[in-house]
């Protein structure tokens, strides 16, 4: 992983040298300090903007050779549109878009003057959102790129955000940075190839969270056998690499308060097993641990900003391989809950891992709510594409909380149904339940399967197969892995389970 930006905050004043960015609203309206900066421009900003057709429209930019005597090399004017109507989402996107402009200059350092006309000056939370946008945009997965010529080496640019209230901005950034680091951790894990990141290595990543005050416990194969987790173990049995179940606990809330529980699918590689997948695109299945990555990233964010809540993260880590010892279609296993499962397709493995992880979480930790995240079905891509994760829940209040936090975090969700009728589709004469309901409504029947392992706890399932990786690149993500879910889970805790 490379972080291409080093961030700091300073007082808003006319930048003295190098590359500077100022923001302009619609009709080229400027904040007071930006107005000072352009006062040295020959013909004012109007002249250059007129020639370039720049009007201050959202995310448009105008790159100017800086006015003589200003001491600057370059002045970039970045449009923010109607400055009075900007949201946190906008400021985060601006951070990403501005950093992209800065990267083109190949400068070592730059100052971004965050003042806008009116009383919408982004200090504190909004400046921190901007900084998060810079940091997330600056993420690149290039661990394995060797032999770079000096010229091609990405530069680590020093970005100074000049703001009205640096103290307030720094304080907000200390929380926002923990969230950004959580997103970056999740991206790194999803991007990492499966030869490097097996279940054991993944569990070690969870253990590293102890540095933030998270309690971490890792169960190995022996412990899981004792707990009778035959659904999870059945998936893993074709792999030479042993399964792991990692439990992370952040006790930031009142002692004795039931925790919020996050449960993640962590299939480090999904070949499909004996029901093997076609070769084309199979490499993407190194990302089949995107749910577990989101959970670990969210725990990082929550612990990093010292959230006042009790939160636990449970991740089931396995590899799904074809092998002489692999599970077969037709096999029947008994999950930890006692439910018997007929395996009709060994490629429907995520739900088997989650069946035991969910049951364990609910039985052992008696959570107030339980949310699982999983790259569970290709069908959710058919339904929603890369733009929304699928939300399923047995509880309308929880679903509404998630939908509202999805909005405020900018990680969108769309609710899909559960019902008795859909549930019937996964009945089988041979056992209590079968692990696939066929092609139609594939995401829903997968969710129905999970629901059979959740009892009555308020529970939600997020199918992130479309959003965890391979989504279109945008202002704040240029990487294959998005880190989807980290900001959403963190936001849910912040909005509804703290204080
Ligand atoms: N990991 C896959 C789902 C997936 C597909 C994630 C594409 C990301 C992108 C999952 O384990 C799987 O193979 N699901 C099957 C289920 C089917 C066999 C019932 C699917 O979606 O085809
Ligand atoms: Mn599969
Ligand atoms: Zn899978």
Short mmCIF file of C-alpha atoms and ligand atoms in Angstrom, two decimals:
data_model
loop_
_atom_site.label_atom_id
_atom_site.label_comp_id
_atom_site.label_asym_id
_atom_site.label_seq_id
_atom_site.Cartn_x
_atom_site.Cartn_y
_atom_site.Cartn_z
CA UNK A 1 0.00 0.00 0.00
CA UNK A 2 1.18 3.51 -0.72
CA UNK A 3 -0.22 6.64 0.74
CA UNK A 4 0.62 9.42 -1.61
CA UNK A 5 -0.35 12.32 0.60
CA UNK A 6 0.93 13.72 3.88
CA UNK A 7 -1.71 15.94 5.42
CA UNK A 8 -1.58 18.82 7.83
CA UNK A 9 -3.65 21.87 8.75
CA UNK A 10 -2.74 25.51 8.99
CA UNK A 11 -4.42 28.85 9.46
CA UNK A 12 -6.16 30.21 6.35
CA UNK A 13 -3.92 32.89 4.90
CA UNK A 14 -2.46 33.75 1.53
CA UNK A 15 -0.17 30.85 0.56
CA UNK A 16 3.43 31.96 0.18
CA UNK A 17 4.88 29.64 -2.42
CA UNK A 18 4.66 26.48 -4.49
CA UNK A 19 1.35 25.16 -5.72
CA UNK A 20 -1.84 26.54 -4.23
CA UNK A 21 -5.48 25.62 -4.68
CA UNK A 22 -8.35 27.98 -4.02
CA UNK A 23 -12.04 27.20 -4.22
CA UNK A 24 -14.56 29.15 -6.25
CA UNK A 25 -18.33 28.96 -6.02
CA UNK A 26 -20.83 29.51 -8.83
CA UNK A 27 -20.29 32.73 -10.77
CA UNK A 28 -16.71 32.77 -9.52
CA UNK A 29 -17.66 33.85 -6.03
CA UNK A 30 -14.71 33.57 -3.67
CA UNK A 31 -14.03 33.41 0.04
CA UNK A 32 -12.19 36.35 1.60
CA UNK A 33 -8.71 34.81 1.59
CA UNK A 34 -9.09 33.41 -1.93
CA UNK A 35 -10.12 36.89 -3.06
CA UNK A 36 -6.82 38.18 -1.71
CA UNK A 37 -4.91 35.49 -3.56
CA UNK A 38 -6.43 36.37 -6.93
CA UNK A 39 -6.11 40.10 -6.37
CA UNK A 40 -2.68 39.89 -7.99
CA UNK A 41 -4.02 38.23 -11.15
CA UNK A 42 -3.79 40.39 -14.20
CA UNK A 43 -7.35 41.15 -15.26
CA UNK A 44 -8.58 39.37 -12.16
CA UNK A 45 -9.87 35.83 -12.15
CA UNK A 46 -12.63 36.82 -14.58
CA UNK A 47 -10.31 37.18 -17.53
CA UNK A 48 -8.62 33.76 -17.31
CA UNK A 49 -11.86 32.06 -16.35
CA UNK A 50 -13.62 33.67 -19.28
CA UNK A 51 -11.00 32.41 -21.71
CA UNK A 52 -11.08 28.91 -20.23
CA UNK A 53 -14.86 28.79 -19.85
CA UNK A 54 -14.53 28.20 -16.11
CA UNK A 55 -17.53 29.31 -14.07
CA UNK A 56 -16.95 27.65 -10.70
CA UNK A 57 -19.16 24.68 -11.53
CA UNK A 58 -18.80 21.70 -9.15
CA UNK A 59 -15.49 19.89 -9.68
CA UNK A 60 -14.43 21.98 -12.67
CA UNK A 61 -10.91 23.30 -12.35
CA UNK A 62 -8.74 26.00 -13.80
CA UNK A 63 -4.98 25.62 -13.70
CA UNK A 64 -3.17 28.96 -13.85
CA UNK A 65 0.46 29.90 -13.94
CA UNK A 66 0.60 31.91 -10.78
CA UNK A 67 0.72 35.69 -10.95
CA UNK A 68 4.15 37.23 -10.98
CA UNK A 69 5.07 38.55 -7.58
CA UNK A 70 2.76 36.13 -5.77
CA UNK A 71 5.66 33.80 -5.09
CA UNK A 72 3.47 30.90 -6.22
CA UNK A 73 4.33 28.53 -9.04
CA UNK A 74 0.87 27.57 -9.91
CA UNK A 75 -2.63 28.45 -8.82
CA UNK A 76 -5.43 25.97 -9.28
CA UNK A 77 -8.96 27.30 -8.97
CA UNK A 78 -11.37 24.50 -8.11
CA UNK A 79 -15.13 24.86 -8.54
CA UNK A 80 -17.49 23.95 -5.72
CA UNK A 81 -20.75 25.14 -7.28
CA UNK A 82 -23.37 26.51 -4.91
CA UNK A 83 -21.29 26.84 -1.75
CA UNK A 84 -24.30 27.12 0.56
CA UNK A 85 -25.60 23.67 -0.33
CA UNK A 86 -22.58 21.45 0.19
CA UNK A 87 -22.72 18.23 2.20
CA UNK A 88 -20.03 16.12 3.83
CA UNK A 89 -20.22 13.84 0.78
CA UNK A 90 -19.41 16.83 -1.44
CA UNK A 91 -16.43 17.88 0.67
CA UNK A 92 -15.05 14.33 0.67
CA UNK A 93 -15.41 14.15 -3.11
CA UNK A 94 -13.76 17.59 -3.46
CA UNK A 95 -10.80 16.36 -1.44
CA UNK A 96 -10.37 13.47 -3.85
CA UNK A 97 -10.86 15.56 -6.97
CA UNK A 98 -8.50 18.30 -5.79
CA UNK A 99 -5.82 15.75 -4.95
CA UNK A 100 -6.17 14.31 -8.47
CA UNK A 101 -5.50 17.80 -9.87
CA UNK A 102 -2.51 18.18 -7.58
CA UNK A 103 -1.03 14.86 -8.65
CA UNK A 104 -0.95 16.10 -12.23
CA UNK A 105 1.38 18.94 -11.18
CA UNK A 106 3.99 16.49 -9.83
CA UNK A 107 4.70 18.98 -7.05
CA UNK A 108 6.20 17.92 -3.73
CA UNK A 109 3.92 20.13 -1.69
CA UNK A 110 0.74 22.11 -2.06
CA UNK A 111 -1.53 24.32 -0.02
CA UNK A 112 -5.28 24.07 -0.36
CA UNK A 113 -7.12 27.09 0.87
CA UNK A 114 -10.46 25.89 2.20
CA UNK A 115 -12.46 29.07 2.29
CA UNK A 116 -15.66 29.63 0.37
CA UNK A 117 -18.02 32.57 0.12
CA UNK A 118 -20.68 33.11 2.74
CA UNK A 119 -20.76 31.27 6.05
CA UNK A 120 -20.12 27.81 4.64
CA UNK A 121 -16.42 27.80 5.51
CA UNK A 122 -15.34 24.22 5.99
CA UNK A 123 -13.68 24.00 9.35
CA UNK A 124 -13.93 21.05 11.64
CA UNK A 125 -16.02 18.22 10.29
CA UNK A 126 -16.21 19.43 6.69
CA UNK A 127 -12.48 20.08 6.45
CA UNK A 128 -11.93 16.62 7.90
CA UNK A 129 -14.19 15.17 5.19
CA UNK A 130 -12.08 16.98 2.61
CA UNK A 131 -8.94 15.54 4.19
CA UNK A 132 -10.49 12.07 4.13
CA UNK A 133 -11.16 12.52 0.43
CA UNK A 134 -7.52 13.39 -0.14
CA UNK A 135 -6.29 10.43 1.84
CA UNK A 136 -8.63 7.92 0.20
CA UNK A 137 -7.87 9.24 -3.28
CA UNK A 138 -4.16 9.00 -2.51
CA UNK A 139 -4.39 5.28 -1.77
CA UNK A 140 -2.75 2.98 -4.29
CA UNK A 141 -2.13 -0.74 -4.05
CA UNK A 142 1.36 -0.97 -5.47
CA UNK A 143 3.12 -3.22 -2.97
CA UNK A 144 4.23 -5.56 -5.71
CA UNK A 145 5.41 -2.97 -8.23
CA UNK A 146 9.18 -3.22 -8.19
CA UNK A 147 11.89 -1.58 -10.25
CA UNK A 148 10.34 1.81 -10.62
CA UNK A 149 12.39 4.49 -12.30
CA UNK A 150 12.69 7.52 -10.07
CA UNK A 151 10.57 9.51 -12.48
CA UNK A 152 7.70 7.04 -12.34
CA UNK A 153 7.75 6.70 -8.59
CA UNK A 154 4.62 8.18 -7.15
CA UNK A 155 5.47 11.16 -4.99
CA UNK A 156 4.43 11.51 -1.41
CA UNK A 157 2.97 14.99 -1.60
CA UNK A 158 2.73 17.22 1.43
CA UNK A 159 -0.76 18.72 1.40
CA UNK A 160 -1.51 21.58 3.77
CA UNK A 161 -5.15 22.43 4.32
CA UNK A 162 -5.45 26.08 5.23
CA UNK A 163 -8.63 26.54 7.26
CA UNK A 164 -10.41 29.12 9.39
CA UNK A 165 -10.05 27.07 12.56
CA UNK A 166 -7.09 24.67 12.40
CA UNK A 167 -7.65 23.47 15.94
CA UNK A 168 -11.24 22.38 15.24
CA UNK A 169 -10.16 20.80 11.97
CA UNK A 170 -7.34 18.84 13.57
CA UNK A 171 -9.67 17.53 16.23
CA UNK A 172 -12.24 16.40 13.65
CA UNK A 173 -9.44 14.90 11.56
CA UNK A 174 -8.20 12.74 14.41
CA UNK A 175 -11.52 10.84 14.21
CA UNK A 176 -11.88 11.02 10.45
CA UNK A 177 -8.35 9.77 9.95
CA UNK A 178 -9.11 6.67 12.01
CA UNK A 179 -12.03 6.01 9.66
CA UNK A 180 -9.89 6.60 6.55
CA UNK A 181 -7.26 4.24 7.95
CA UNK A 182 -9.97 1.63 8.48
CA UNK A 183 -11.06 1.98 4.85
CA UNK A 184 -7.46 1.68 3.69
CA UNK A 185 -6.91 -1.40 5.84
CA UNK A 186 -9.98 -3.02 4.26
CA UNK A 187 -8.82 -2.09 0.75
CA UNK A 188 -5.38 -3.52 1.40
CA UNK A 189 -6.81 -6.82 2.62
CA UNK A 190 -9.15 -7.16 -0.36
CA UNK A 191 -6.40 -6.24 -2.85
CA UNK A 192 -3.86 -8.60 -1.30
CA UNK A 193 -3.53 -11.86 -3.28
CA UNK A 194 -4.63 -15.11 -1.65
CA UNK A 195 -1.19 -16.70 -1.79
CA UNK A 196 -0.04 -14.02 0.64
CA UNK A 197 -3.23 -13.64 2.65
CA UNK A 198 -4.57 -16.96 3.92
CA UNK A 199 -6.85 -17.46 6.93
CA UNK A 200 -3.93 -17.44 9.38
CA UNK A 201 -2.38 -14.28 7.94
CA UNK A 202 -5.79 -12.62 7.97
CA UNK A 203 -6.33 -13.53 11.62
CA UNK A 204 -2.92 -12.01 12.38
CA UNK A 205 -4.19 -8.76 10.89
CA UNK A 206 -7.07 -8.90 13.36
CA UNK A 207 -4.58 -9.47 16.17
CA UNK A 208 -2.77 -6.29 15.21
CA UNK A 209 -5.82 -4.33 16.40
CA UNK A 210 -4.74 -5.02 19.99
CA UNK A 211 -2.47 -1.99 19.48
CA UNK A 212 -5.65 0.13 19.44
CA UNK A 213 -7.05 -1.45 22.59
CA UNK A 214 -9.18 -4.08 20.85
CA UNK A 215 -9.36 -7.49 22.55
CA UNK A 216 -8.76 -10.20 20.00
CA UNK A 217 -9.31 -13.91 20.26
CA UNK A 218 -8.64 -16.39 17.46
CA UNK A 219 -10.21 -19.84 17.33
CA UNK A 220 -8.43 -22.51 15.32
CA UNK A 221 -9.69 -25.70 13.73
CA UNK A 222 -9.58 -27.66 16.98
CA UNK A 223 -11.70 -25.15 18.88
CA UNK A 224 -14.18 -24.92 16.03
CA UNK A 225 -14.48 -28.70 15.89
CA UNK A 226 -15.24 -28.70 19.59
CA UNK A 227 -17.95 -26.10 18.99
CA UNK A 228 -19.36 -28.35 16.21
CA UNK A 229 -19.02 -25.73 13.48
CA UNK A 230 -19.36 -28.32 10.73
CA UNK A 231 -20.84 -25.88 8.23
CA UNK A 232 -17.81 -23.59 8.32
CA UNK A 233 -15.35 -26.48 8.59
CA UNK A 234 -16.90 -28.28 5.63
CA UNK A 235 -16.04 -25.36 3.37
CA UNK A 236 -12.46 -25.31 4.60
CA UNK A 237 -11.77 -29.04 4.40
CA UNK A 238 -10.48 -28.98 0.82
CA UNK A 239 -7.82 -26.42 1.66
CA UNK A 240 -4.38 -27.15 3.05
CA UNK A 241 -4.61 -23.92 5.01
CA UNK A 242 -6.46 -24.20 8.32
CA UNK A 243 -9.58 -22.12 9.03
CA UNK A 244 -9.70 -19.41 11.65
CA UNK A 245 -12.44 -17.56 13.46
CA UNK A 246 -11.31 -14.20 14.80
CA UNK A 247 -13.27 -12.25 17.40
CA UNK A 248 -12.48 -8.59 17.99
CA UNK A 249 -14.01 -6.72 20.96
CA UNK A 250 -14.05 -2.99 21.51
CA UNK A 251 -15.41 -2.10 24.95
CA UNK A 252 -15.92 1.65 24.63
CA UNK A 253 -19.46 1.71 26.00
CA UNK A 254 -21.07 1.08 29.38
CA UNK A 255 -20.00 -2.10 31.07
CA UNK A 256 -22.66 -4.74 30.64
CA UNK A 257 -24.37 -3.05 27.68
CA UNK A 258 -25.13 -5.62 24.98
CA UNK A 259 -22.74 -5.12 22.07
CA UNK A 260 -23.36 -4.28 18.47
CA UNK A 261 -22.05 -7.26 16.50
CA UNK A 262 -20.59 -7.29 13.01
CA UNK A 263 -19.99 -10.61 11.31
CA UNK A 264 -17.92 -10.95 8.13
CA UNK A 265 -17.53 -13.57 5.40
CA UNK A 266 -13.83 -14.16 5.04
CA UNK A 267 -13.31 -16.60 2.17
CA UNK A 268 -9.71 -15.79 1.31
CA UNK A 269 -10.19 -17.46 -2.05
CA UNK A 270 -13.31 -18.96 -3.56
CA UNK A 271 -12.65 -21.44 -6.37
CA UNK A 272 -16.18 -22.75 -5.95
CA UNK A 273 -14.79 -26.02 -4.58
CA UNK A 274 -15.92 -29.19 -6.36
CA UNK A 275 -18.69 -27.10 -7.99
CA UNK A 276 -15.77 -25.25 -9.50
CA UNK A 277 -16.12 -21.81 -11.02
CA UNK A 278 -15.26 -21.04 -14.65
CA UNK A 279 -11.68 -19.81 -15.13
CA UNK A 280 -12.59 -16.41 -16.56
CA UNK A 281 -12.56 -13.82 -13.80
CA UNK A 282 -11.83 -16.32 -11.05
CA UNK A 283 -8.96 -14.11 -9.87
CA UNK A 284 -11.56 -11.72 -8.48
CA UNK A 285 -12.33 -14.33 -5.84
CA UNK A 286 -9.26 -13.20 -3.90
CA UNK A 287 -11.69 -10.50 -2.78
CA UNK A 288 -14.24 -12.94 -1.37
CA UNK A 289 -13.18 -11.85 2.09
CA UNK A 290 -14.54 -8.33 1.51
CA UNK A 291 -17.07 -8.77 4.33
CA UNK A 292 -14.37 -9.73 6.82
CA UNK A 293 -12.21 -6.86 5.55
CA UNK A 294 -15.06 -4.40 6.15
CA UNK A 295 -15.53 -5.73 9.67
CA UNK A 296 -11.84 -5.47 10.57
CA UNK A 297 -11.69 -2.00 8.96
CA UNK A 298 -14.75 -0.87 10.92
CA UNK A 299 -13.24 -2.18 14.17
CA UNK A 300 -10.10 -0.22 13.35
CA UNK A 301 -12.15 2.95 12.77
CA UNK A 302 -14.28 2.50 15.88
CA UNK A 303 -11.36 1.73 18.18
CA UNK A 304 -9.15 4.33 16.52
CA UNK A 305 -11.60 7.12 17.31
CA UNK A 306 -12.40 5.62 20.71
CA UNK A 307 -16.12 5.25 20.06
CA UNK A 308 -18.31 5.15 23.16
CA UNK A 309 -19.93 1.86 22.30
CA UNK A 310 -19.45 -1.85 22.82
CA UNK A 311 -18.79 -3.43 19.45
CA UNK A 312 -17.69 -6.88 18.47
CA UNK A 313 -16.45 -8.10 15.13
CA UNK A 314 -16.45 -11.78 14.20
CA UNK A 315 -14.87 -13.03 11.00
CA UNK A 316 -14.98 -16.55 9.59
CA UNK A 317 -11.80 -17.21 7.61
CA UNK A 318 -11.54 -20.13 5.21
CA UNK A 319 -10.38 -21.05 1.73
CA UNK A 320 -12.76 -22.85 -0.64
CA UNK A 321 -10.74 -25.35 -2.72
CA UNK A 322 -11.41 -28.47 -4.81
CA UNK A 323 -9.40 -31.39 -3.46
CA UNK A 324 -9.51 -35.10 -2.65
CA UNK A 325 -10.68 -34.07 0.78
CA UNK A 326 -13.11 -31.39 -0.35
CA UNK A 327 -16.80 -31.37 0.46
CA UNK A 328 -19.09 -32.82 -2.25
CA UNK A 329 -22.45 -31.80 -3.63
CA UNK A 330 -24.99 -33.97 -1.82
CA UNK A 331 -23.09 -33.95 1.46
CA UNK A 332 -25.14 -33.19 4.55
CA UNK A 333 -23.55 -31.33 7.47
CA UNK A 334 -24.87 -30.37 10.88
CA UNK A 335 -24.23 -26.72 11.72
CA UNK A 336 -23.39 -25.55 15.24
CA UNK A 337 -27.05 -24.62 15.70
CA UNK A 338 -28.06 -28.25 15.13
CA UNK A 339 -29.64 -27.43 11.76
CA UNK A 340 -28.76 -29.97 9.07
CA UNK A 341 -27.72 -28.57 5.69
CA UNK A 342 -27.72 -30.38 2.38
CA UNK A 343 -24.88 -29.02 0.25
CA UNK A 344 -26.17 -28.86 -3.30
CA UNK A 345 -23.50 -26.53 -4.60
CA UNK A 346 -20.12 -26.19 -2.93
CA UNK A 347 -19.84 -22.72 -4.48
CA UNK A 348 -22.60 -21.47 -2.18
CA UNK A 349 -20.02 -21.54 0.62
CA UNK A 350 -20.25 -18.08 2.14
CA UNK A 351 -23.61 -18.79 3.73
CA UNK A 352 -22.15 -21.95 5.29
CA UNK A 353 -19.33 -19.99 6.88
CA UNK A 354 -21.78 -17.36 8.11
CA UNK A 355 -24.25 -19.95 9.43
CA UNK A 356 -21.79 -20.94 12.15
CA UNK A 357 -20.25 -17.49 12.62
CA UNK A 358 -23.70 -15.91 13.11
CA UNK A 359 -24.92 -18.63 15.45
CA UNK A 360 -21.75 -18.45 17.52
CA UNK A 361 -21.91 -14.66 17.76
CA UNK A 362 -25.50 -14.67 18.83
CA UNK A 363 -25.15 -17.48 21.37
CA UNK A 364 -21.91 -16.35 22.91
CA UNK A 365 -22.23 -12.56 22.90
CA UNK A 366 -26.01 -11.96 23.05
CA UNK A 367 -25.66 -8.83 20.90
CA UNK A 368 -28.23 -6.02 20.79
CA UNK A 369 -28.10 -6.22 17.02
CA UNK A 370 -26.16 -8.33 14.55
CA UNK A 371 -25.12 -7.28 11.05
CA UNK A 372 -23.31 -9.53 8.63
CA UNK A 373 -21.43 -8.42 5.54
CA UNK A 374 -20.60 -10.80 2.73
CA UNK A 375 -19.64 -10.92 -0.92
CA UNK A 376 -22.39 -13.51 -0.99
CA UNK A 377 -24.04 -13.71 -4.39
CA UNK A 378 -23.42 -12.86 -8.02
CA UNK A 379 -27.18 -12.32 -8.15
CA UNK A 380 -26.90 -9.09 -6.17
CA UNK A 381 -24.82 -7.72 -9.05
CA UNK A 382 -27.62 -8.64 -11.42
CA UNK A 383 -30.12 -6.83 -9.21
CA UNK A 384 -28.18 -3.75 -8.11
CA UNK A 385 -24.93 -3.61 -10.06
CA UNK A 386 -21.94 -1.98 -8.39
CA UNK A 387 -23.85 0.99 -7.03
CA UNK A 388 -25.79 -0.34 -4.06
CA UNK A 389 -25.21 -3.15 -1.62
CA UNK A 390 -28.25 -5.34 -0.93
CA UNK A 391 -29.82 -4.96 2.52
CA UNK A 392 -31.94 -7.67 4.12
CA UNK A 393 -33.32 -7.48 7.63
CA UNK A 394 -35.78 -9.12 10.00
CA UNK A 395 -36.26 -5.76 11.74
CA UNK A 396 -37.62 -2.58 10.13
CA UNK A 397 -36.15 -0.25 12.76
CA UNK A 398 -32.66 -1.66 12.19
CA UNK A 399 -33.10 -1.54 8.41
CA UNK A 400 -34.12 2.14 8.65
CA UNK A 401 -31.10 2.97 10.79
CA UNK A 402 -28.85 1.29 8.25
CA UNK A 403 -30.51 3.10 5.35
CA UNK A 404 -30.05 6.46 7.05
CA UNK A 405 -26.41 5.77 7.93
CA UNK A 406 -25.86 4.56 4.37
CA UNK A 407 -27.03 7.98 3.19
CA UNK A 408 -24.90 9.98 5.60
CA UNK A 409 -21.78 7.87 5.05
CA UNK A 410 -22.11 7.85 1.26
CA UNK A 411 -22.05 4.03 1.09
CA UNK A 412 -25.44 3.24 -0.44
CA UNK A 413 -27.76 0.38 0.40
CA UNK A 414 -30.97 -0.85 -1.15
CA UNK A 415 -33.40 -3.01 0.81
CA UNK A 416 -34.63 -6.29 -0.68
CA UNK A 417 -37.36 -8.53 0.73
CA UNK A 418 -37.44 -11.56 2.98
CA UNK A 419 -40.58 -13.70 3.39
CA UNK A 420 -41.97 -17.11 4.32
CA UNK A 421 -42.58 -17.79 0.64
CA UNK A 422 -38.95 -17.17 -0.29
CA UNK A 423 -37.86 -19.20 2.70
CA UNK A 424 -39.74 -22.25 1.40
CA UNK A 425 -37.52 -22.33 -1.68
CA UNK A 426 -34.60 -23.64 0.39
CA UNK A 427 -36.50 -26.53 1.97
CA UNK A 428 -35.28 -29.97 0.95
CA UNK A 429 -36.61 -33.50 1.61
CA UNK A 430 -33.15 -34.65 2.68
CA UNK A 431 -32.29 -32.22 5.48
CA UNK A 432 -33.54 -29.12 7.32
CA UNK A 433 -32.33 -26.78 4.61
CA UNK A 434 -30.37 -26.82 1.34
CA UNK A 435 -27.61 -24.38 0.57
CA UNK A 436 -28.98 -23.06 -2.71
CA UNK A 437 -32.41 -22.14 -3.95
CA UNK A 438 -31.45 -22.00 -7.62
CA UNK A 439 -30.86 -19.06 -9.88
CA UNK A 440 -33.99 -17.00 -9.35
CA UNK A 441 -33.97 -14.56 -6.43
CA UNK A 442 -30.52 -15.90 -5.61
CA UNK A 443 -29.63 -13.07 -3.24
CA UNK A 444 -32.91 -13.40 -1.39
CA UNK A 445 -32.74 -17.15 -0.91
CA UNK A 446 -29.15 -16.73 0.32
CA UNK A 447 -30.42 -14.21 2.88
CA UNK A 448 -33.25 -16.59 3.85
CA UNK A 449 -30.63 -19.22 4.49
CA UNK A 450 -28.72 -16.90 6.83
CA UNK A 451 -31.91 -15.96 8.63
CA UNK A 452 -32.33 -19.57 9.68
CA UNK A 453 -29.21 -19.10 11.83
CA UNK A 454 -30.19 -15.86 13.54
CA UNK A 455 -33.11 -16.65 15.85
CA UNK A 456 -34.86 -13.46 16.94
CA UNK A 457 -32.00 -11.02 17.37
CA UNK A 458 -32.47 -7.87 15.25
CA UNK A 459 -30.31 -8.82 12.32
CA UNK A 460 -29.34 -7.42 8.95
CA UNK A 461 -27.40 -8.92 6.08
CA UNK A 462 -25.50 -6.76 3.61
CA UNK A 463 -24.66 -8.46 0.32
CA UNK A 464 -21.60 -6.51 -0.83
CA UNK A 465 -20.61 -8.71 -3.79
CA UNK A 466 -21.12 -5.74 -6.12
CA UNK A 467 -19.60 -2.99 -4.01
CA UNK A 468 -16.55 -4.49 -2.27
CA UNK A 469 -14.47 -4.63 -5.42
CA UNK A 470 -14.59 -3.91 -9.11
CA UNK A 471 -16.90 -0.92 -8.78
CA UNK A 472 -16.28 2.08 -11.08
CA UNK A 473 -13.42 4.29 -9.92
CA UNK A 474 -14.50 7.60 -8.44
CA UNK A 475 -13.19 10.73 -6.72
CA UNK A 476 -12.18 8.93 -3.55
CA UNK A 477 -11.35 5.46 -4.84
CA UNK A 478 -9.00 4.57 -7.64
CA UNK A 479 -8.40 1.06 -6.35
CA UNK A 480 -10.05 -2.23 -7.33
CA UNK A 481 -10.98 -2.79 -3.71
CA UNK A 482 -13.22 -0.06 -2.34
CA UNK A 483 -13.25 -0.74 1.40
CA UNK A 484 -17.05 -0.62 1.17
CA UNK A 485 -18.80 -1.03 4.50
CA UNK A 486 -16.22 0.51 6.82
CA UNK A 487 -17.66 4.01 6.71
CA UNK A 488 -21.21 2.66 6.81
CA UNK A 489 -20.68 0.50 9.92
CA UNK A 490 -18.75 3.24 11.64
CA UNK A 491 -21.52 5.73 10.84
CA UNK A 492 -24.19 3.37 12.16
CA UNK A 493 -22.38 3.14 15.48
CA UNK A 494 -21.80 6.90 15.59
CA UNK A 495 -25.41 7.75 14.68
CA UNK A 496 -27.27 5.21 16.78
CA UNK A 497 -25.18 3.36 19.35
CA UNK A 498 -22.96 5.92 21.03
CA UNK A 499 -23.41 8.13 24.09
N1 LIG B 1 -18.30 -15.43 -3.71
C1 LIG B 1 -19.38 -15.79 -4.55
C2 LIG B 1 -20.27 -14.63 -4.95
C3 LIG B 1 -19.64 -13.54 -5.76
C4 LIG B 1 -19.77 -13.53 -7.14
C5 LIG B 1 -18.98 -12.49 -5.16
C6 LIG B 1 -19.23 -12.50 -7.88
C7 LIG B 1 -18.45 -11.46 -5.91
C8 LIG B 1 -18.58 -11.47 -7.27
C9 LIG B 1 -20.24 -16.82 -3.85
O1 LIG B 1 -19.60 -17.66 -2.98
C10 LIG B 1 -20.86 -17.66 -4.90
O2 LIG B 1 -20.14 -18.36 -5.56
N2 LIG B 1 -22.18 -17.60 -5.04
C11 LIG B 1 -22.87 -18.35 -6.03
C12 LIG B 1 -24.06 -19.00 -5.35
C13 LIG B 1 -24.73 -20.03 -6.19
C14 LIG B 1 -23.83 -21.24 -6.36
C15 LIG B 1 -26.02 -20.43 -5.51
C16 LIG B 1 -23.29 -17.40 -7.12
O3 LIG B 1 -23.59 -16.24 -6.82
O4 LIG B 1 -23.26 -17.79 -8.27
MN1 LIG B 2 -18.80 -19.36 -3.97
ZN1 LIG B 3 -17.86 -16.94 -2.17
#
